[in-house]
Amino acid sequence: MTDQEADGERLTTREAAERLGVKPETVYAYVSRGQLSSRRDPAGRGSTFDAKEVDALVRKGRREPSAGSDVTQRIRTGITLIDKDRYYFRGVDATELARHYGYEEIADWLWTGTMRAGVRFTAPGEPLAAARRAVDALPAHSGSTDRLRVAAIAAAVADPLRFDLDREAVLGSARTLIPTLVDALPVAGRPHRGEARLAQRLWTRLTPAQPDEPSLRVLDMALSLLIDHDLAASTLAVRVAASARAHPYAVVSAGLGALEGPLHGAASGLAHRMLAEVLERDSAAAVVSDHLRAGRRVPGLGHRLYPGRDPRAVALFGALEELPGARPALEAAREVEATTARHVELHANVDLALAVLSVASGMPAEAGETVFAVARTAGWIAHALEEYEERPLRMRPSGHYNGPRPPRPLP
C-alpha cells in the first residue's frame, strides 16, 4: 500500500455498512469474497475500510445494466454449478452427496457449510396446528401445491418473529418451515411419530403403501437431488422476493407460486400419467404416437441445460433399479425413451424418474410435484440467504415501453 493510500479516508464497519446499505456482517462477507480489503484499527477498535473501495463497490452495485441485458443475467451465486452433464452443490458433486447423505443433512450443510450427521427438522406445535387448520379448510379437490402455499402462509402468521432477517433467525425458520409443510399435508398412510426423518413423514402423505427401507432411501435421494438447480423460474422468483426483503415464508410462497406451472414443477405429473397409460396399454409406441399426433411434447424427456443425460435422472434411475416393484414402470420409461430416440435423441430427465417412483409406489400423479416443492424449499432458502446479503431492491430491471407515446387524450 502506498503512503497516499494509507493516508486516505478510512471507514469503520458501521460507516461502511451504512454507505453500502447493508448489514455490518455483509461487509465482512464482501471482504471474504475479495470485493473489499480491511485493516485493523490502530486503536484496536475493529476493522477499517478504504472509503474509495467502498464507494467503488457502491457505484458497481448501482450501475445500470448495459443495453440488451438485465440484472437477472448478472446474479452471483455460490450454491449450484451446472457443468456439461454434471451439477455441483458448493463445488461438491450433488449426486454423490445424495448417495452418501440424507436430505436434511445436505440442506443444513448447504445453508451453513457444516455437515451435521443425523440432523432432523421438526415442526413447532403452534405453526403446525395453524397450517393444518388452514389446509383442512381447503376443498377436497385442492392440489398439493395449493396446500403447501396455504400451509406456508398459515405458518408465517403464527410466527411473530418472521420479519427477523438475521442469518440465524432465517435458519431457524427454515428448519421448522420445511417439516411444517410436510406434516400439514393430509395423511395417506400410517403416520410416523417422533423423530422420523423427513422422507418417512413425506411418504405417509403421498401413498397408503407401507414403505421398506430401500423405498424410503429412493424418496430421500429424490429430495436431495432436487434441492437446487441454479436459477430456475421459481428460484428467480424467490430471489426477487428476497431482494425486496420479504421474510422466509413469503419467499417460499413466491417459489411455490412459480413452481405450479406445467413447464416447471407440474411436469412430473404429466410424465406420471403417460407412464400409467403405457402400462395400461402395454405399448410405449402407441402412447408416444398419440402425444406427437396431438402436437404435444413427450413429457419427461430432454433438458435445456444438459446436452446429454440429466445426472439427477441417472442417479434416481440407478436407485430405482434396487426396487423390485419399480421394474414395470422402469421398463415403460425406457421404452418411451427408446421409442422417441428413433426420431430425436432426447434423454430421460428427472421428471420421468420421479414418475417411475410415483407410479411404482401407488402415489397420485401430483406426488412428484409435491416431492419437487418440498425438496426445492431448501434451495430457495439458500438463495434467499445469499440475496439478503446483496443490495436491497437490486432486482428492479427497467421495462422497455412499447405503448402509445404520450400525451394522449383522456379515454
GROMACS .gro file of C-alpha atoms in nm:
model
  411
    1MET     CA    1   0.000   0.000   0.000
    2THR     CA    2   0.135   0.346  -0.089
    3ASP     CA    3   0.164   0.630   0.161
    4GLN     CA    4  -0.112   0.813  -0.026
    5GLU     CA    5  -0.350   0.520   0.013
    6ALA     CA    6  -0.257   0.480   0.375
    7ASP     CA    7  -0.348   0.845   0.439
    8GLY     CA    8  -0.686   0.817   0.262
    9GLU     CA    9  -1.018   0.824   0.439
   10ARG     CA   10  -1.090   0.513   0.644
   11LEU     CA   11  -1.438   0.396   0.743
   12THR     CA   12  -1.546   0.190   1.041
   13THR     CA   13  -1.750  -0.124   0.982
   14ARG     CA   14  -2.069   0.062   1.075
   15GLU     CA   15  -1.990   0.351   0.842
   16ALA     CA   16  -1.905   0.117   0.555
   17ALA     CA   17  -2.228  -0.077   0.609
   18GLU     CA   18  -2.436   0.242   0.607
   19ARG     CA   19  -2.268   0.366   0.290
   20LEU     CA   20  -2.327   0.030   0.118
   21GLY     CA   21  -2.681  -0.005   0.253
   22VAL     CA   22  -2.613  -0.350   0.403
   23LYS     CA   23  -2.574  -0.509   0.745
   24PRO     CA   24  -2.230  -0.499   0.914
   25GLU     CA   25  -2.188  -0.876   0.875
   26THR     CA   26  -2.236  -0.836   0.499
   27VAL     CA   27  -1.937  -0.603   0.489
   28TYR     CA   28  -1.723  -0.892   0.613
   29ALA     CA   29  -1.881  -1.117   0.351
   30TYR     CA   30  -1.754  -0.870   0.087
   31VAL     CA   31  -1.408  -0.898   0.242
   32SER     CA   32  -1.416  -1.280   0.229
   33ARG     CA   33  -1.513  -1.261  -0.140
   34GLY     CA   34  -1.223  -1.027  -0.216
   35GLN     CA   35  -1.452  -0.734  -0.301
   36LEU     CA   36  -1.322  -0.521  -0.013
   37SER     CA   37  -0.998  -0.507   0.182
   38SER     CA   38  -0.985  -0.437   0.554
   39ARG     CA   39  -0.722  -0.320   0.802
   40ARG     CA   40  -0.718  -0.335   1.177
   41ASP     CA   41  -0.781  -0.004   1.351
   42PRO     CA   42  -0.454   0.102   1.524
   43ALA     CA   43  -0.661   0.180   1.831
   44GLY     CA   44  -0.780  -0.181   1.838
   45ARG     CA   45  -1.150  -0.099   1.789
   46GLY     CA   46  -1.211  -0.334   1.496
   47SER     CA   47  -1.154  -0.318   1.121
   48THR     CA   48  -1.142  -0.015   0.895
   49PHE     CA   49  -1.208   0.010   0.523
   50ASP     CA   50  -1.079   0.229   0.241
   51ALA     CA   51  -1.354   0.478   0.159
   52LYS     CA   52  -1.258   0.476  -0.210
   53GLU     CA   53  -1.302   0.098  -0.227
   54VAL     CA   54  -1.638   0.121  -0.054
   55ASP     CA   55  -1.755   0.397  -0.289
   56ALA     CA   56  -1.641   0.194  -0.591
   57LEU     CA   57  -1.846  -0.102  -0.467
   58VAL     CA   58  -2.147   0.126  -0.421
   59ARG     CA   59  -2.112   0.252  -0.779
   60LYS     CA   60  -2.076  -0.102  -0.908
   61GLY     CA   61  -2.396  -0.205  -0.732
   62ARG     CA   62  -2.588   0.093  -0.867
   63ARG     CA   63  -2.463   0.065  -1.224
   64GLU     CA   64  -2.744   0.026  -1.473
   65PRO     CA   65  -2.744  -0.289  -1.686
   66SER     CA   66  -2.595  -0.246  -2.031
   67ALA     CA   67  -2.822  -0.242  -2.336
   68GLY     CA   68  -2.965  -0.583  -2.415
   69SER     CA   69  -2.907  -0.719  -2.064
   70ASP     CA   70  -3.073  -0.701  -1.726
   71VAL     CA   71  -2.994  -0.762  -1.362
   72THR     CA   72  -3.126  -1.119  -1.371
   73GLN     CA   73  -2.839  -1.212  -1.603
   74ARG     CA   74  -2.580  -1.098  -1.350
   75ILE     CA   75  -2.683  -1.282  -1.034
   76ARG     CA   76  -2.383  -1.412  -0.842
   77THR     CA   77  -2.444  -1.739  -0.661
   78GLY     CA   78  -2.220  -1.986  -0.486
   79ILE     CA   79  -2.484  -2.257  -0.450
   80THR     CA   80  -2.511  -2.463  -0.770
   81LEU     CA   81  -2.285  -2.504  -1.071
   82ILE     CA   82  -2.415  -2.688  -1.379
   83ASP     CA   83  -2.126  -2.801  -1.599
   84LYS     CA   84  -2.196  -3.016  -1.904
   85ASP     CA   85  -2.373  -3.329  -1.775
   86ARG     CA   86  -2.298  -3.283  -1.405
   87TYR     CA   87  -2.404  -3.043  -1.133
   88TYR     CA   88  -2.246  -2.943  -0.805
   89PHE     CA   89  -2.360  -2.800  -0.472
   90ARG     CA   90  -2.091  -2.562  -0.344
   91GLY     CA   91  -1.834  -2.742  -0.559
   92VAL     CA   92  -1.931  -3.095  -0.447
   93ASP     CA   93  -2.090  -3.342  -0.690
   94ALA     CA   94  -2.461  -3.326  -0.600
   95THR     CA   95  -2.533  -3.686  -0.700
   96GLU     CA   96  -2.253  -3.811  -0.472
   97LEU     CA   97  -2.393  -3.602  -0.187
   98ALA     CA   98  -2.734  -3.763  -0.243
   99ARG     CA   99  -2.581  -4.111  -0.235
  100HIS     CA  100  -2.398  -4.054   0.094
  101TYR     CA  101  -2.618  -3.815   0.296
  102GLY     CA  102  -2.984  -3.755   0.369
  103TYR     CA  103  -3.195  -3.461   0.258
  104GLU     CA  104  -3.192  -3.281   0.592
  105GLU     CA  105  -2.816  -3.321   0.627
  106ILE     CA  106  -2.750  -3.181   0.279
  107ALA     CA  107  -2.994  -2.893   0.323
  108ASP     CA  108  -2.841  -2.789   0.654
  109TRP     CA  109  -2.490  -2.816   0.508
  110LEU     CA  110  -2.593  -2.606   0.207
  111TRP     CA  111  -2.712  -2.331   0.443
  112THR     CA  112  -2.427  -2.341   0.694
  113GLY     CA  113  -2.125  -2.510   0.536
  114THR     CA  114  -2.117  -2.763   0.823
  115MET     CA  115  -2.227  -3.125   0.776
  116ARG     CA  116  -2.416  -3.241   1.085
  117ALA     CA  117  -2.472  -3.615   1.068
  118GLY     CA  118  -2.823  -3.725   1.162
  119VAL     CA  119  -2.972  -3.375   1.181
  120ARG     CA  120  -3.355  -3.377   1.190
  121PHE     CA  121  -3.603  -3.099   1.114
  122THR     CA  122  -3.906  -3.078   1.344
  123ALA     CA  123  -4.220  -2.867   1.323
  124PRO     CA  124  -4.315  -2.649   1.625
  125GLY     CA  125  -4.661  -2.702   1.766
  126GLU     CA  126  -4.835  -2.368   1.709
  127PRO     CA  127  -4.732  -2.304   1.346
  128LEU     CA  128  -4.805  -2.668   1.258
  129ALA     CA  129  -5.150  -2.651   1.417
  130ALA     CA  130  -5.226  -2.331   1.225
  131ALA     CA  131  -5.103  -2.486   0.900
  132ARG     CA  132  -5.312  -2.800   0.950
  133ARG     CA  133  -5.626  -2.600   1.022
  134ALA     CA  134  -5.573  -2.395   0.706
  135VAL     CA  135  -5.505  -2.700   0.490
  136ASP     CA  136  -5.804  -2.890   0.632
  137ALA     CA  137  -6.030  -2.598   0.537
  138LEU     CA  138  -5.944  -2.628   0.166
  139PRO     CA  139  -6.180  -2.803  -0.079
  140ALA     CA  140  -6.119  -3.174  -0.126
  141HIS     CA  141  -6.006  -3.123  -0.486
  142SER     CA  142  -5.721  -2.889  -0.385
  143GLY     CA  143  -5.383  -2.977  -0.527
  144SER     CA  144  -5.072  -3.043  -0.322
  145THR     CA  145  -4.911  -2.712  -0.420
  146ASP     CA  146  -5.230  -2.532  -0.309
  147ARG     CA  147  -5.195  -2.700   0.028
  148LEU     CA  148  -4.827  -2.618   0.059
  149ARG     CA  149  -4.884  -2.250  -0.021
  150VAL     CA  150  -5.164  -2.224   0.232
  151ALA     CA  151  -4.954  -2.408   0.492
  152ALA     CA  152  -4.665  -2.166   0.439
  153ILE     CA  153  -4.889  -1.863   0.483
  154ALA     CA  154  -5.057  -2.003   0.795
  155ALA     CA  155  -4.722  -2.093   0.950
  156ALA     CA  156  -4.598  -1.740   0.877
  157VAL     CA  157  -4.892  -1.580   1.056
  158ALA     CA  158  -4.822  -1.799   1.359
  159ASP     CA  159  -4.459  -1.681   1.373
  160PRO     CA  160  -4.434  -1.324   1.508
  161LEU     CA  161  -4.056  -1.327   1.453
  162ARG     CA  162  -4.080  -1.396   1.079
  163PHE     CA  163  -3.960  -1.046   0.989
  164ASP     CA  164  -3.622  -1.100   1.157
  165LEU     CA  165  -3.385  -1.149   0.863
  166ASP     CA  166  -3.069  -1.208   1.064
  167ARG     CA  167  -2.900  -1.521   0.936
  168GLU     CA  168  -2.960  -1.735   1.245
  169ALA     CA  169  -3.325  -1.633   1.259
  170VAL     CA  170  -3.374  -1.727   0.893
  171LEU     CA  171  -3.206  -2.062   0.952
  172GLY     CA  172  -3.435  -2.127   1.247
  173SER     CA  173  -3.740  -2.050   1.032
  174ALA     CA  174  -3.614  -2.277   0.754
  175ARG     CA  175  -3.554  -2.574   0.983
  176THR     CA  176  -3.913  -2.554   1.110
  177LEU     CA  177  -4.093  -2.446   0.790
  178ILE     CA  178  -3.996  -2.748   0.579
  179PRO     CA  179  -4.127  -3.008   0.828
  180THR     CA  180  -4.435  -2.793   0.885
  181LEU     CA  181  -4.513  -2.807   0.512
  182VAL     CA  182  -4.480  -3.186   0.514
  183ASP     CA  183  -4.666  -3.254   0.839
  184ALA     CA  184  -4.955  -3.024   0.740
  185LEU     CA  185  -5.041  -3.237   0.435
  186PRO     CA  186  -5.324  -3.489   0.470
  187VAL     CA  187  -5.212  -3.836   0.577
  188ALA     CA  188  -5.249  -4.110   0.315
  189GLY     CA  189  -5.083  -4.389   0.514
  190ARG     CA  190  -4.991  -4.468   0.873
  191PRO     CA  191  -4.806  -4.163   1.008
  192HIS     CA  192  -4.462  -4.186   1.167
  193ARG     CA  193  -4.421  -4.050   1.516
  194GLY     CA  194  -4.131  -3.882   1.689
  195GLU     CA  195  -3.802  -3.804   1.521
  196ALA     CA  196  -3.863  -3.984   1.190
  197ARG     CA  197  -3.662  -3.837   0.905
  198LEU     CA  198  -3.844  -3.611   0.665
  199ALA     CA  199  -3.863  -3.870   0.385
  200GLN     CA  200  -4.052  -4.107   0.614
  201ARG     CA  201  -4.304  -3.844   0.709
  202LEU     CA  202  -4.349  -3.733   0.349
  203TRP     CA  203  -4.403  -4.091   0.230
  204THR     CA  204  -4.712  -4.124   0.453
  205ARG     CA  205  -4.854  -3.811   0.285
  206LEU     CA  206  -4.806  -3.950  -0.065
  207THR     CA  207  -4.927  -4.311  -0.054
  208PRO     CA  208  -5.104  -4.561   0.175
  209ALA     CA  209  -4.845  -4.824   0.078
  210GLN     CA  210  -4.615  -4.925   0.362
  211PRO     CA  211  -4.254  -4.838   0.274
  212ASP     CA  212  -3.947  -5.053   0.316
  213GLU     CA  213  -3.607  -4.901   0.380
  214PRO     CA  214  -3.495  -4.912   0.012
  215SER     CA  215  -3.809  -4.724  -0.092
  216LEU     CA  216  -3.753  -4.457   0.170
  217ARG     CA  217  -3.393  -4.426   0.059
  218VAL     CA  218  -3.508  -4.362  -0.300
  219LEU     CA  219  -3.751  -4.092  -0.185
  220ASP     CA  220  -3.482  -3.934   0.032
  221MET     CA  221  -3.244  -3.937  -0.265
  222ALA     CA  222  -3.507  -3.772  -0.484
  223LEU     CA  223  -3.546  -3.494  -0.227
  224SER     CA  224  -3.168  -3.449  -0.208
  225LEU     CA  225  -3.119  -3.437  -0.585
  226LEU     CA  226  -3.389  -3.171  -0.625
  227ILE     CA  227  -3.272  -2.926  -0.357
  228ASP     CA  228  -3.147  -2.674  -0.611
  229HIS     CA  229  -3.080  -2.637  -0.982
  230ASP     CA  230  -2.936  -2.289  -1.036
  231LEU     CA  231  -3.175  -2.007  -1.135
  232ALA     CA  232  -3.488  -2.197  -1.233
  233ALA     CA  233  -3.806  -1.989  -1.270
  234SER     CA  234  -3.917  -2.048  -0.911
  235THR     CA  235  -3.570  -1.968  -0.776
  236LEU     CA  236  -3.562  -1.641  -0.968
  237ALA     CA  237  -3.900  -1.553  -0.814
  238VAL     CA  238  -3.752  -1.629  -0.473
  239ARG     CA  239  -3.453  -1.402  -0.534
  240VAL     CA  240  -3.681  -1.117  -0.642
  241ALA     CA  241  -3.887  -1.156  -0.324
  242ALA     CA  242  -3.574  -1.175  -0.107
  243SER     CA  243  -3.434  -0.866  -0.282
  244ALA     CA  244  -3.743  -0.681  -0.158
  245ARG     CA  245  -3.662  -0.822   0.189
  246ALA     CA  246  -3.964  -1.049   0.206
  247HIS     CA  247  -3.942  -1.285   0.506
  248PRO     CA  248  -3.856  -1.656   0.451
  249TYR     CA  249  -4.217  -1.775   0.449
  250ALA     CA  250  -4.311  -1.519   0.183
  251VAL     CA  251  -4.001  -1.610  -0.015
  252VAL     CA  252  -4.107  -1.976  -0.018
  253SER     CA  253  -4.461  -1.873  -0.115
  254ALA     CA  254  -4.319  -1.688  -0.415
  255GLY     CA  255  -4.130  -2.000  -0.519
  256LEU     CA  256  -4.437  -2.219  -0.481
  257GLY     CA  257  -4.639  -1.983  -0.698
  258ALA     CA  258  -4.390  -2.006  -0.985
  259LEU     CA  259  -4.343  -2.381  -0.936
  260GLU     CA  260  -4.704  -2.466  -1.013
  261GLY     CA  261  -4.676  -2.404  -1.388
  262PRO     CA  262  -4.693  -2.704  -1.622
  263LEU     CA  263  -4.344  -2.622  -1.754
  264HIS     CA  264  -4.185  -2.642  -1.410
  265GLY     CA  265  -4.299  -2.837  -1.104
  266ALA     CA  266  -4.604  -2.996  -1.265
  267ALA     CA  267  -4.402  -3.164  -1.540
  268SER     CA  268  -4.361  -3.488  -1.341
  269GLY     CA  269  -4.738  -3.526  -1.318
  270LEU     CA  270  -4.764  -3.528  -1.698
  271ALA     CA  271  -4.491  -3.795  -1.710
  272HIS     CA  272  -4.675  -3.998  -1.445
  273ARG     CA  273  -4.995  -4.004  -1.648
  274MET     CA  274  -4.803  -4.101  -1.960
  275LEU     CA  275  -4.629  -4.392  -1.785
  276ALA     CA  276  -4.956  -4.512  -1.635
  277GLU     CA  277  -5.108  -4.513  -1.985
  278VAL     CA  278  -4.809  -4.703  -2.125
  279LEU     CA  279  -4.853  -4.971  -1.858
  280GLU     CA  280  -5.228  -4.985  -1.917
  281ARG     CA  281  -5.199  -5.017  -2.295
  282ASP     CA  282  -4.875  -5.217  -2.284
  283SER     CA  283  -4.738  -5.004  -2.567
  284ALA     CA  284  -4.498  -4.712  -2.542
  285ALA     CA  285  -4.511  -4.662  -2.918
  286ALA     CA  286  -4.888  -4.607  -2.919
  287VAL     CA  287  -4.874  -4.355  -2.635
  288VAL     CA  288  -4.580  -4.164  -2.782
  289SER     CA  289  -4.756  -4.157  -3.118
  290ASP     CA  290  -5.071  -4.014  -2.961
  291HIS     CA  291  -4.870  -3.736  -2.795
  292LEU     CA  292  -4.697  -3.640  -3.117
  293ARG     CA  293  -5.016  -3.658  -3.321
  294ALA     CA  294  -5.185  -3.419  -3.078
  295GLY     CA  295  -4.893  -3.179  -3.110
  296ARG     CA  296  -4.776  -3.237  -2.754
  297ARG     CA  297  -4.420  -3.290  -2.639
  298VAL     CA  298  -4.347  -3.630  -2.490
  299PRO     CA  299  -4.315  -3.549  -2.117
  300GLY     CA  300  -4.011  -3.646  -1.915
  301LEU     CA  301  -3.759  -3.621  -2.198
  302GLY     CA  302  -3.483  -3.368  -2.262
  303HIS     CA  303  -3.349  -3.078  -2.057
  304ARG     CA  304  -3.227  -2.747  -2.193
  305LEU     CA  305  -2.930  -2.736  -1.953
  306TYR     CA  306  -2.796  -3.083  -2.032
  307PRO     CA  307  -2.679  -3.173  -2.383
  308GLY     CA  308  -2.660  -3.537  -2.270
  309ARG     CA  309  -2.819  -3.715  -1.978
  310ASP     CA  310  -2.975  -3.541  -1.680
  311PRO     CA  311  -2.748  -3.651  -1.390
  312ARG     CA  312  -3.043  -3.637  -1.147
  313ALA     CA  313  -3.234  -3.888  -1.359
  314VAL     CA  314  -2.928  -4.113  -1.392
  315ALA     CA  315  -2.882  -4.123  -1.013
  316LEU     CA  316  -3.251  -4.175  -0.938
  317PHE     CA  317  -3.294  -4.448  -1.202
  318GLY     CA  318  -2.994  -4.625  -1.051
  319ALA     CA  319  -3.158  -4.622  -0.708
  320LEU     CA  320  -3.495  -4.732  -0.851
  321GLU     CA  321  -3.332  -5.039  -1.003
  322GLU     CA  322  -3.289  -5.169  -0.648
  323LEU     CA  323  -3.669  -5.177  -0.600
  324PRO     CA  324  -3.830  -5.492  -0.746
  325GLY     CA  325  -4.170  -5.322  -0.752
  326ALA     CA  326  -4.038  -5.044  -0.975
  327ARG     CA  327  -3.935  -5.276  -1.259
  328PRO     CA  328  -4.253  -5.242  -1.475
  329ALA     CA  329  -4.251  -4.861  -1.454
  330LEU     CA  330  -3.876  -4.852  -1.522
  331GLU     CA  331  -3.917  -5.067  -1.832
  332ALA     CA  332  -4.203  -4.845  -1.951
  333ALA     CA  333  -3.985  -4.535  -1.908
  334ARG     CA  334  -3.700  -4.693  -2.104
  335GLU     CA  335  -3.942  -4.789  -2.380
  336VAL     CA  336  -4.065  -4.431  -2.405
  337GLU     CA  337  -3.706  -4.305  -2.426
  338ALA     CA  338  -3.609  -4.565  -2.687
  339THR     CA  339  -3.921  -4.507  -2.898
  340THR     CA  340  -3.866  -4.131  -2.910
  341ALA     CA  341  -3.495  -4.177  -2.986
  342ARG     CA  342  -3.587  -4.323  -3.327
  343HIS     CA  343  -3.664  -3.967  -3.439
  344VAL     CA  344  -3.478  -3.738  -3.200
  345GLU     CA  345  -3.224  -3.815  -2.929
  346LEU     CA  346  -3.386  -3.694  -2.610
  347HIS     CA  347  -3.277  -3.849  -2.282
  348ALA     CA  348  -3.494  -3.908  -1.978
  349ASN     CA  349  -3.495  -3.619  -1.732
  350VAL     CA  350  -3.564  -3.613  -1.359
  351ASP     CA  351  -3.940  -3.570  -1.417
  352LEU     CA  352  -3.957  -3.913  -1.580
  353ALA     CA  353  -3.755  -4.063  -1.294
  354LEU     CA  354  -3.996  -3.906  -1.043
  355ALA     CA  355  -4.284  -4.051  -1.243
  356VAL     CA  356  -4.134  -4.400  -1.214
  357LEU     CA  357  -4.115  -4.356  -0.836
  358SER     CA  358  -4.473  -4.229  -0.806
  359VAL     CA  359  -4.626  -4.492  -1.040
  360ALA     CA  360  -4.435  -4.778  -0.877
  361SER     CA  361  -4.527  -4.667  -0.523
  362GLY     CA  362  -4.900  -4.621  -0.576
  363MET     CA  363  -4.878  -4.243  -0.544
  364PRO     CA  364  -5.109  -3.997  -0.722
  365ALA     CA  365  -4.994  -3.813  -1.034
  366GLU     CA  366  -4.916  -3.495  -0.839
  367ALA     CA  367  -4.683  -3.671  -0.595
  368GLY     CA  368  -4.376  -3.578  -0.799
  369GLU     CA  369  -4.475  -3.213  -0.779
  370THR     CA  370  -4.505  -3.243  -0.402
  371VAL     CA  371  -4.159  -3.402  -0.375
  372PHE     CA  372  -4.019  -3.131  -0.602
  373ALA     CA  373  -4.173  -2.849  -0.397
  374VAL     CA  374  -4.064  -2.981  -0.058
  375ALA     CA  375  -3.713  -3.053  -0.183
  376ARG     CA  376  -3.665  -2.719  -0.357
  377THR     CA  377  -3.770  -2.526  -0.044
  378ALA     CA  378  -3.421  -2.587   0.096
  379GLY     CA  379  -3.262  -2.440  -0.216
  380TRP     CA  380  -3.494  -2.140  -0.207
  381ILE     CA  381  -3.384  -2.067   0.148
  382ALA     CA  382  -3.019  -2.091   0.041
  383HIS     CA  383  -3.079  -1.839  -0.238
  384ALA     CA  384  -3.271  -1.611   0.000
  385LEU     CA  385  -2.976  -1.614   0.239
  386GLU     CA  386  -2.750  -1.507  -0.047
  387GLU     CA  387  -2.987  -1.237  -0.165
  388TYR     CA  388  -3.031  -1.092   0.185
  389GLU     CA  389  -2.658  -1.007   0.173
  390GLU     CA  390  -2.697  -0.812  -0.152
  391ARG     CA  391  -2.809  -0.452  -0.201
  392PRO     CA  392  -3.187  -0.431  -0.135
  393LEU     CA  393  -3.423  -0.399  -0.432
  394ARG     CA  394  -3.150  -0.464  -0.688
  395MET     CA  395  -3.391  -0.692  -0.877
  396ARG     CA  396  -3.552  -0.396  -1.049
  397PRO     CA  397  -3.493  -0.411  -1.425
  398SER     CA  398  -3.640  -0.131  -1.636
  399GLY     CA  399  -3.918  -0.213  -1.880
  400HIS     CA  400  -3.892  -0.132  -2.249
  401TYR     CA  401  -4.213   0.065  -2.307
  402ASN     CA  402  -4.369  -0.002  -2.649
  403GLY     CA  403  -4.715   0.151  -2.594
  404PRO     CA  404  -4.862   0.469  -2.743
  405ARG     CA  405  -4.646   0.776  -2.697
  406PRO     CA  406  -4.785   1.049  -2.470
  407PRO     CA  407  -4.960   1.281  -2.450
  408ARG     CA  408  -5.286   1.104  -2.525
  409PRO     CA  409  -5.641   1.232  -2.465
  410LEU     CA  410  -5.838   1.100  -2.170
  411PRO     CA  411  -6.041   0.791  -2.267
   0.00000   0.00000   0.00000
